[in-house]
Amino acid sequence: EKKDKKKDKKEKKKKKKKKAEPELWNLDGGSLDDFEMCLLSLPECFLYQIPPKQVSTGYKSEAWGLGTPLHTGPIKVMGKGKILYFEFFKDGNLFLKSAELDCSQIGPTPKKPLISFLQPVQDSKRYFVFRVKDPRNNRIVPFGMGFRDREPAFDFNAAIQDKIAQVNRDAEMDKPEEDNNAEETQTDLFTLKGPITVKLKGHDENKPKKTKSTGVAAALGGLTLAPPPPSTDDGDDDDDNGNENGDDDDWGDFSSA
């Protein structure tokens, strides 16, 4: 019996020395889209119950009673795959959760604009209107939110824009590459094989070709020169010295002097 007790003690000690091996997490049973991720955490955010929109173009925070918010506490911007939403906390517990936004549906036409989910007010860059889905009747209720300074408001807006841009980039990468085989077959249809003769309209092959003019005629644009005038009988060159009549009597007879 003593030996059995000693063996039991030794086995217990061995079991204590052995550390429990951590279980490794793998993606075989799911994907990253199934897990929540905190995109931004801010320590302070004001939450407001807001009156109905008075202006057709938007909201104004001055009508909310900014000095008496419904709640003041931390806020987290959460992401889960293509989905984005906000969570407001009070004493460490969830106080309010926004409606979920499918970031793949946000963009230019035919997609929806971001203001369908988050809309800035007209009179401040620190306050926004977001939507909350009532779980009792699935009714969408607008709420107001804001920050004390511009810096957290900027970080909040940037986190949302970055998430939308990331979802759009992933969607572009998932698109299949375009097949260029169709373009190659179309270009093959226009490939010319063998000698090709092109006959121009109004061109007669039997008509003699015109020879190009050379020399002076070419320089004058193809014009021909007229033959020179016939020369005079006496061949006297006095006209070249300015005497039209060819008479030297006006100069006197120097031989008689």
PDB file of C-alpha atoms in Angstrom, residues 36-244:
ATOM      1  CA  GLU A  36     -15.035  41.804 -34.858  1.00  0.00           C
ATOM      2  CA  MET A  37     -12.221  44.320 -34.964  1.00  0.00           C
ATOM      3  CA  CYS A  38     -11.939  47.634 -33.158  1.00  0.00           C
ATOM      4  CA  LEU A  39     -10.966  50.272 -35.707  1.00  0.00           C
ATOM      5  CA  LEU A  40     -10.922  53.226 -33.304  1.00  0.00           C
ATOM      6  CA  SER A  41     -11.495  53.811 -29.611  1.00  0.00           C
ATOM      7  CA  LEU A  42     -12.088  57.292 -28.186  1.00  0.00           C
ATOM      8  CA  PRO A  43     -12.469  58.044 -24.466  1.00  0.00           C
ATOM      9  CA  GLU A  44     -15.200  60.671 -24.750  1.00  0.00           C
ATOM     10  CA  CYS A  45     -18.212  61.186 -26.975  1.00  0.00           C
ATOM     11  CA  PHE A  46     -21.477  63.068 -26.434  1.00  0.00           C
ATOM     12  CA  LEU A  47     -24.759  61.391 -27.323  1.00  0.00           C
ATOM     13  CA  TYR A  48     -27.985  63.303 -28.002  1.00  0.00           C
ATOM     14  CA  GLN A  49     -31.624  62.607 -28.636  1.00  0.00           C
ATOM     15  CA  ILE A  50     -32.377  65.042 -31.419  1.00  0.00           C
ATOM     16  CA  PRO A  51     -35.597  66.703 -32.600  1.00  0.00           C
ATOM     17  CA  PRO A  52     -36.949  66.082 -36.100  1.00  0.00           C
ATOM     18  CA  LYS A  53     -35.033  67.663 -38.936  1.00  0.00           C
ATOM     19  CA  GLN A  54     -36.194  71.244 -39.368  1.00  0.00           C
ATOM     20  CA  VAL A  55     -34.306  72.019 -42.580  1.00  0.00           C
ATOM     21  CA  SER A  56     -34.715  69.878 -45.652  1.00  0.00           C
ATOM     22  CA  THR A  57     -30.997  70.033 -46.390  1.00  0.00           C
ATOM     23  CA  GLY A  58     -29.746  68.755 -43.016  1.00  0.00           C
ATOM     24  CA  TYR A  59     -29.471  69.098 -39.223  1.00  0.00           C
ATOM     25  CA  LYS A  60     -28.177  71.847 -36.923  1.00  0.00           C
ATOM     26  CA  SER A  61     -26.544  70.949 -33.618  1.00  0.00           C
ATOM     27  CA  GLU A  62     -27.586  74.219 -31.960  1.00  0.00           C
ATOM     28  CA  ALA A  63     -31.099  72.797 -31.593  1.00  0.00           C
ATOM     29  CA  TRP A  64     -29.955  69.729 -29.626  1.00  0.00           C
ATOM     30  CA  GLY A  65     -29.233  71.319 -26.243  1.00  0.00           C
ATOM     31  CA  LEU A  66     -25.495  70.692 -26.403  1.00  0.00           C
ATOM     32  CA  GLY A  67     -24.991  71.409 -22.693  1.00  0.00           C
ATOM     33  CA  THR A  68     -27.238  68.525 -21.629  1.00  0.00           C
ATOM     34  CA  PRO A  69     -26.278  65.399 -23.564  1.00  0.00           C
ATOM     35  CA  LEU A  70     -28.170  62.131 -23.124  1.00  0.00           C
ATOM     36  CA  HIS A  71     -24.914  60.316 -22.387  1.00  0.00           C
ATOM     37  CA  THR A  72     -21.177  60.998 -22.192  1.00  0.00           C
ATOM     38  CA  GLY A  73     -18.726  58.139 -22.434  1.00  0.00           C
ATOM     39  CA  PRO A  74     -16.339  56.102 -24.589  1.00  0.00           C
ATOM     40  CA  ILE A  75     -17.101  55.152 -28.176  1.00  0.00           C
ATOM     41  CA  LYS A  76     -15.672  52.397 -30.377  1.00  0.00           C
ATOM     42  CA  VAL A  77     -15.786  52.137 -34.143  1.00  0.00           C
ATOM     43  CA  MET A  78     -16.121  48.431 -34.919  1.00  0.00           C
ATOM     44  CA  GLY A  79     -15.629  46.464 -38.113  1.00  0.00           C
ATOM     45  CA  LYS A  80     -16.711  42.954 -39.039  1.00  0.00           C
ATOM     46  CA  GLY A  81     -15.902  42.015 -42.619  1.00  0.00           C
ATOM     47  CA  LYS A  82     -17.681  44.573 -44.802  1.00  0.00           C
ATOM     48  CA  ILE A  83     -19.845  45.789 -41.883  1.00  0.00           C
ATOM     49  CA  LEU A  84     -19.135  48.882 -39.776  1.00  0.00           C
ATOM     50  CA  TYR A  85     -20.948  50.177 -36.673  1.00  0.00           C
ATOM     51  CA  PHE A  86     -20.433  52.234 -33.481  1.00  0.00           C
ATOM     52  CA  GLU A  87     -20.736  51.174 -29.854  1.00  0.00           C
ATOM     53  CA  PHE A  88     -21.285  53.569 -26.927  1.00  0.00           C
ATOM     54  CA  PHE A  89     -20.353  52.412 -23.422  1.00  0.00           C
ATOM     55  CA  LYS A  90     -21.373  53.350 -19.896  1.00  0.00           C
ATOM     56  CA  ASP A  91     -19.461  51.993 -16.877  1.00  0.00           C
ATOM     57  CA  GLY A  92     -17.846  49.369 -19.105  1.00  0.00           C
ATOM     58  CA  ASN A  93     -21.165  48.088 -20.429  1.00  0.00           C
ATOM     59  CA  LEU A  94     -22.723  48.598 -23.849  1.00  0.00           C
ATOM     60  CA  PHE A  95     -25.097  51.560 -23.737  1.00  0.00           C
ATOM     61  CA  LEU A  96     -26.111  51.978 -27.404  1.00  0.00           C
ATOM     62  CA  LYS A  97     -25.207  50.435 -30.736  1.00  0.00           C
ATOM     63  CA  SER A  98     -25.656  52.086 -34.109  1.00  0.00           C
ATOM     64  CA  ALA A  99     -27.250  50.493 -37.135  1.00  0.00           C
ATOM     65  CA  GLU A 100     -24.867  48.435 -39.250  1.00  0.00           C
ATOM     66  CA  LEU A 101     -23.371  49.849 -42.429  1.00  0.00           C
ATOM     67  CA  ASP A 102     -22.405  47.669 -45.401  1.00  0.00           C
ATOM     68  CA  CYS A 103     -19.316  49.514 -46.645  1.00  0.00           C
ATOM     69  CA  SER A 104     -19.481  47.806 -50.046  1.00  0.00           C
ATOM     70  CA  GLN A 105     -22.728  49.696 -50.716  1.00  0.00           C
ATOM     71  CA  ILE A 106     -21.189  53.129 -50.108  1.00  0.00           C
ATOM     72  CA  GLY A 107     -19.856  55.051 -53.083  1.00  0.00           C
ATOM     73  CA  PRO A 108     -20.880  56.968 -56.200  1.00  0.00           C
ATOM     74  CA  THR A 109     -24.076  56.208 -58.104  1.00  0.00           C
ATOM     75  CA  PRO A 110     -25.611  53.622 -58.209  1.00  0.00           C
ATOM     76  CA  LYS A 111     -24.287  53.086 -54.667  1.00  0.00           C
ATOM     77  CA  LYS A 112     -25.497  55.009 -51.620  1.00  0.00           C
ATOM     78  CA  PRO A 113     -23.753  58.107 -50.233  1.00  0.00           C
ATOM     79  CA  LEU A 114     -22.232  57.996 -46.757  1.00  0.00           C
ATOM     80  CA  ILE A 115     -24.752  60.539 -45.462  1.00  0.00           C
ATOM     81  CA  SER A 116     -27.386  57.801 -45.594  1.00  0.00           C
ATOM     82  CA  PHE A 117     -25.570  56.361 -42.550  1.00  0.00           C
ATOM     83  CA  LEU A 118     -23.549  59.217 -41.048  1.00  0.00           C
ATOM     84  CA  GLN A 119     -24.432  62.845 -41.761  1.00  0.00           C
ATOM     85  CA  PRO A 120     -22.459  65.898 -40.590  1.00  0.00           C
ATOM     86  CA  VAL A 121     -24.449  68.843 -39.272  1.00  0.00           C
ATOM     87  CA  GLN A 122     -24.547  72.193 -41.020  1.00  0.00           C
ATOM     88  CA  ASP A 123     -23.201  74.385 -38.227  1.00  0.00           C
ATOM     89  CA  SER A 124     -20.231  72.360 -36.906  1.00  0.00           C
ATOM     90  CA  LYS A 125     -17.541  69.881 -37.935  1.00  0.00           C
ATOM     91  CA  ARG A 126     -17.616  68.125 -34.538  1.00  0.00           C
ATOM     92  CA  TYR A 127     -21.185  66.824 -34.559  1.00  0.00           C
ATOM     93  CA  PHE A 128     -22.864  64.117 -36.637  1.00  0.00           C
ATOM     94  CA  VAL A 129     -26.191  62.356 -37.037  1.00  0.00           C
ATOM     95  CA  PHE A 130     -26.216  58.559 -37.141  1.00  0.00           C
ATOM     96  CA  ARG A 131     -28.949  55.926 -37.219  1.00  0.00           C
ATOM     97  CA  VAL A 132     -30.004  53.387 -34.602  1.00  0.00           C
ATOM     98  CA  LYS A 133     -32.172  50.380 -35.402  1.00  0.00           C
ATOM     99  CA  ASP A 134     -34.853  49.708 -32.800  1.00  0.00           C
ATOM    100  CA  PRO A 135     -34.813  45.909 -32.205  1.00  0.00           C
ATOM    101  CA  ARG A 136     -38.469  45.904 -31.140  1.00  0.00           C
ATOM    102  CA  ASN A 137     -39.921  47.105 -34.437  1.00  0.00           C
ATOM    103  CA  ASN A 138     -36.852  47.518 -36.734  1.00  0.00           C
ATOM    104  CA  ARG A 139     -37.563  51.231 -36.950  1.00  0.00           C
ATOM    105  CA  ILE A 140     -34.614  53.498 -37.799  1.00  0.00           C
ATOM    106  CA  VAL A 141     -34.187  56.348 -35.295  1.00  0.00           C
ATOM    107  CA  PRO A 142     -31.699  59.233 -35.781  1.00  0.00           C
ATOM    108  CA  PHE A 143     -29.376  60.155 -32.911  1.00  0.00           C
ATOM    109  CA  GLY A 144     -26.852  62.947 -32.541  1.00  0.00           C
ATOM    110  CA  MET A 145     -23.249  62.561 -31.465  1.00  0.00           C
ATOM    111  CA  GLY A 146     -20.308  64.909 -31.071  1.00  0.00           C
ATOM    112  CA  PHE A 147     -16.860  65.544 -29.654  1.00  0.00           C
ATOM    113  CA  ARG A 148     -15.318  68.223 -27.503  1.00  0.00           C
ATOM    114  CA  ASP A 149     -12.458  68.982 -29.945  1.00  0.00           C
ATOM    115  CA  ARG A 150     -11.898  68.753 -33.686  1.00  0.00           C
ATOM    116  CA  GLU A 151      -9.051  66.230 -33.461  1.00  0.00           C
ATOM    117  CA  PRO A 152     -11.149  63.265 -32.233  1.00  0.00           C
ATOM    118  CA  ALA A 153     -13.882  64.240 -34.691  1.00  0.00           C
ATOM    119  CA  PHE A 154     -11.336  64.087 -37.511  1.00  0.00           C
ATOM    120  CA  ASP A 155     -10.008  60.690 -36.332  1.00  0.00           C
ATOM    121  CA  PHE A 156     -13.555  59.371 -36.121  1.00  0.00           C
ATOM    122  CA  ASN A 157     -14.376  60.427 -39.679  1.00  0.00           C
ATOM    123  CA  ALA A 158     -11.021  59.157 -41.012  1.00  0.00           C
ATOM    124  CA  ALA A 159     -11.537  55.689 -39.483  1.00  0.00           C
ATOM    125  CA  ILE A 160     -14.855  55.354 -41.319  1.00  0.00           C
ATOM    126  CA  GLN A 161     -13.407  56.546 -44.641  1.00  0.00           C
ATOM    127  CA  ASP A 162     -10.443  54.155 -44.311  1.00  0.00           C
ATOM    128  CA  LYS A 163     -12.735  51.194 -43.704  1.00  0.00           C
ATOM    129  CA  ILE A 164     -14.862  51.999 -46.758  1.00  0.00           C
ATOM    130  CA  ALA A 165     -11.737  52.418 -48.917  1.00  0.00           C
ATOM    131  CA  GLN A 166     -10.325  49.095 -47.680  1.00  0.00           C
ATOM    132  CA  VAL A 167     -13.539  47.222 -48.509  1.00  0.00           C
ATOM    133  CA  ASN A 168     -13.587  48.728 -52.011  1.00  0.00           C
ATOM    134  CA  ARG A 169      -9.921  47.771 -52.582  1.00  0.00           C
ATOM    135  CA  ASP A 170     -10.591  44.194 -51.504  1.00  0.00           C
ATOM    136  CA  ALA A 171     -13.564  44.026 -53.866  1.00  0.00           C
ATOM    137  CA  GLU A 172     -11.384  45.182 -56.783  1.00  0.00           C
ATOM    138  CA  MET A 173      -8.725  42.580 -55.978  1.00  0.00           C
ATOM    139  CA  ASP A 174     -11.312  39.806 -55.866  1.00  0.00           C
ATOM    140  CA  LYS A 175     -12.501  40.543 -59.407  1.00  0.00           C
ATOM    141  CA  PRO A 176     -11.297  37.963 -61.971  1.00  0.00           C
ATOM    142  CA  GLU A 177      -8.723  39.079 -64.503  1.00  0.00           C
ATOM    143  CA  GLU A 178     -10.046  40.000 -67.934  1.00  0.00           C
ATOM    144  CA  ASP A 179      -9.599  37.367 -70.622  1.00  0.00           C
ATOM    145  CA  ASN A 180      -7.611  38.660 -73.587  1.00  0.00           C
ATOM    146  CA  ASN A 181      -8.373  35.663 -75.836  1.00  0.00           C
ATOM    147  CA  ALA A 182     -11.405  37.410 -77.305  1.00  0.00           C
ATOM    148  CA  GLU A 183      -9.298  40.397 -78.344  1.00  0.00           C
ATOM    149  CA  GLU A 184      -6.710  38.128 -79.964  1.00  0.00           C
ATOM    150  CA  THR A 185      -9.312  36.314 -82.041  1.00  0.00           C
ATOM    151  CA  GLN A 186     -10.781  39.602 -83.203  1.00  0.00           C
ATOM    152  CA  THR A 187      -7.396  40.880 -84.388  1.00  0.00           C
ATOM    153  CA  ASP A 188      -6.796  37.625 -86.261  1.00  0.00           C
ATOM    154  CA  LEU A 189      -9.865  38.331 -88.402  1.00  0.00           C
ATOM    155  CA  PHE A 190      -8.185  41.411 -89.884  1.00  0.00           C
ATOM    156  CA  THR A 191      -4.847  39.752 -90.706  1.00  0.00           C
ATOM    157  CA  LEU A 192      -4.044  39.957 -94.445  1.00  0.00           C
ATOM    158  CA  LYS A 193      -2.397  36.899 -95.963  1.00  0.00           C
ATOM    159  CA  GLY A 194      -0.594  36.829 -99.380  1.00  0.00           C
ATOM    160  CA  PRO A 195      -0.066  39.675-101.878  1.00  0.00           C
ATOM    161  CA  ILE A 196      -2.885  42.193-102.004  1.00  0.00           C
ATOM    162  CA  THR A 197      -3.615  44.421-105.015  1.00  0.00           C
ATOM    163  CA  VAL A 198      -5.374  47.695-104.342  1.00  0.00           C
ATOM    164  CA  LYS A 199      -6.888  49.512-107.361  1.00  0.00           C
ATOM    165  CA  LEU A 200      -7.522  53.202-106.951  1.00  0.00           C
ATOM    166  CA  LYS A 201     -10.586  54.808-108.483  1.00  0.00           C
ATOM    167  CA  GLY A 202      -9.865  56.768-111.705  1.00  0.00           C
ATOM    168  CA  HIS A 203      -6.464  55.128-112.148  1.00  0.00           C
ATOM    169  CA  ASP A 204      -5.799  53.609-115.634  1.00  0.00           C
ATOM    170  CA  GLU A 205      -2.853  51.245-115.820  1.00  0.00           C
ATOM    171  CA  ASN A 206      -2.639  51.552-119.677  1.00  0.00           C
ATOM    172  CA  LYS A 207      -2.345  55.351-119.564  1.00  0.00           C
ATOM    173  CA  PRO A 208       1.270  56.473-120.181  1.00  0.00           C
ATOM    174  CA  LYS A 209       2.977  57.851-117.186  1.00  0.00           C
ATOM    175  CA  LYS A 210       4.052  61.485-117.110  1.00  0.00           C
ATOM    176  CA  THR A 211       7.774  62.063-116.930  1.00  0.00           C
ATOM    177  CA  LYS A 212       9.091  64.480-114.451  1.00  0.00           C
ATOM    178  CA  SER A 213      10.547  67.718-115.810  1.00  0.00           C
ATOM    179  CA  THR A 214      14.124  68.472-114.940  1.00  0.00           C
ATOM    180  CA  GLY A 215      16.473  71.436-115.025  1.00  0.00           C
ATOM    181  CA  VAL A 216      15.138  74.947-115.571  1.00  0.00           C
ATOM    182  CA  ALA A 217      11.667  73.699-116.494  1.00  0.00           C
ATOM    183  CA  ALA A 218      11.350  71.976-113.165  1.00  0.00           C
ATOM    184  CA  ALA A 219      12.490  75.102-111.370  1.00  0.00           C
ATOM    185  CA  LEU A 220       9.849  77.147-113.179  1.00  0.00           C
ATOM    186  CA  GLY A 221       7.086  74.793-112.218  1.00  0.00           C
ATOM    187  CA  GLY A 222       6.927  72.962-115.568  1.00  0.00           C
ATOM    188  CA  LEU A 223       6.759  76.102-117.763  1.00  0.00           C
ATOM    189  CA  THR A 224       8.651  76.086-121.131  1.00  0.00           C
ATOM    190  CA  LEU A 225      10.819  79.023-122.193  1.00  0.00           C
ATOM    191  CA  ALA A 226      10.217  80.907-125.474  1.00  0.00           C
ATOM    192  CA  PRO A 227      13.121  80.918-128.014  1.00  0.00           C
ATOM    193  CA  PRO A 228      15.428  84.014-127.984  1.00  0.00           C
ATOM    194  CA  PRO A 229      14.697  86.866-130.490  1.00  0.00           C
ATOM    195  CA  PRO A 230      16.738  87.001-133.753  1.00  0.00           C
ATOM    196  CA  SER A 231      19.945  89.093-133.717  1.00  0.00           C
ATOM    197  CA  THR A 232      20.364  92.442-135.722  1.00  0.00           C
ATOM    198  CA  ASP A 233      22.247  92.639-139.065  1.00  0.00           C
ATOM    199  CA  ASP A 234      25.056  95.163-138.159  1.00  0.00           C
ATOM    200  CA  GLY A 235      25.781  93.588-134.797  1.00  0.00           C
ATOM    201  CA  ASP A 236      26.515  97.069-133.380  1.00  0.00           C
ATOM    202  CA  ASP A 237      26.745  97.202-129.611  1.00  0.00           C
ATOM    203  CA  ASP A 238      26.247 100.962-129.258  1.00  0.00           C
ATOM    204  CA  ASP A 239      22.769 100.490-127.900  1.00  0.00           C
ATOM    205  CA  ASP A 240      24.276  98.974-124.833  1.00  0.00           C
ATOM    206  CA  ASN A 241      26.017 102.284-124.052  1.00  0.00           C
ATOM    207  CA  GLY A 242      22.741 104.233-124.015  1.00  0.00           C
ATOM    208  CA  ASN A 243      22.682 105.517-127.629  1.00  0.00           C
ATOM    209  CA  GLU A 244      19.344 104.476-129.064  1.00  0.00           C
TER     210      GLU A 244
END
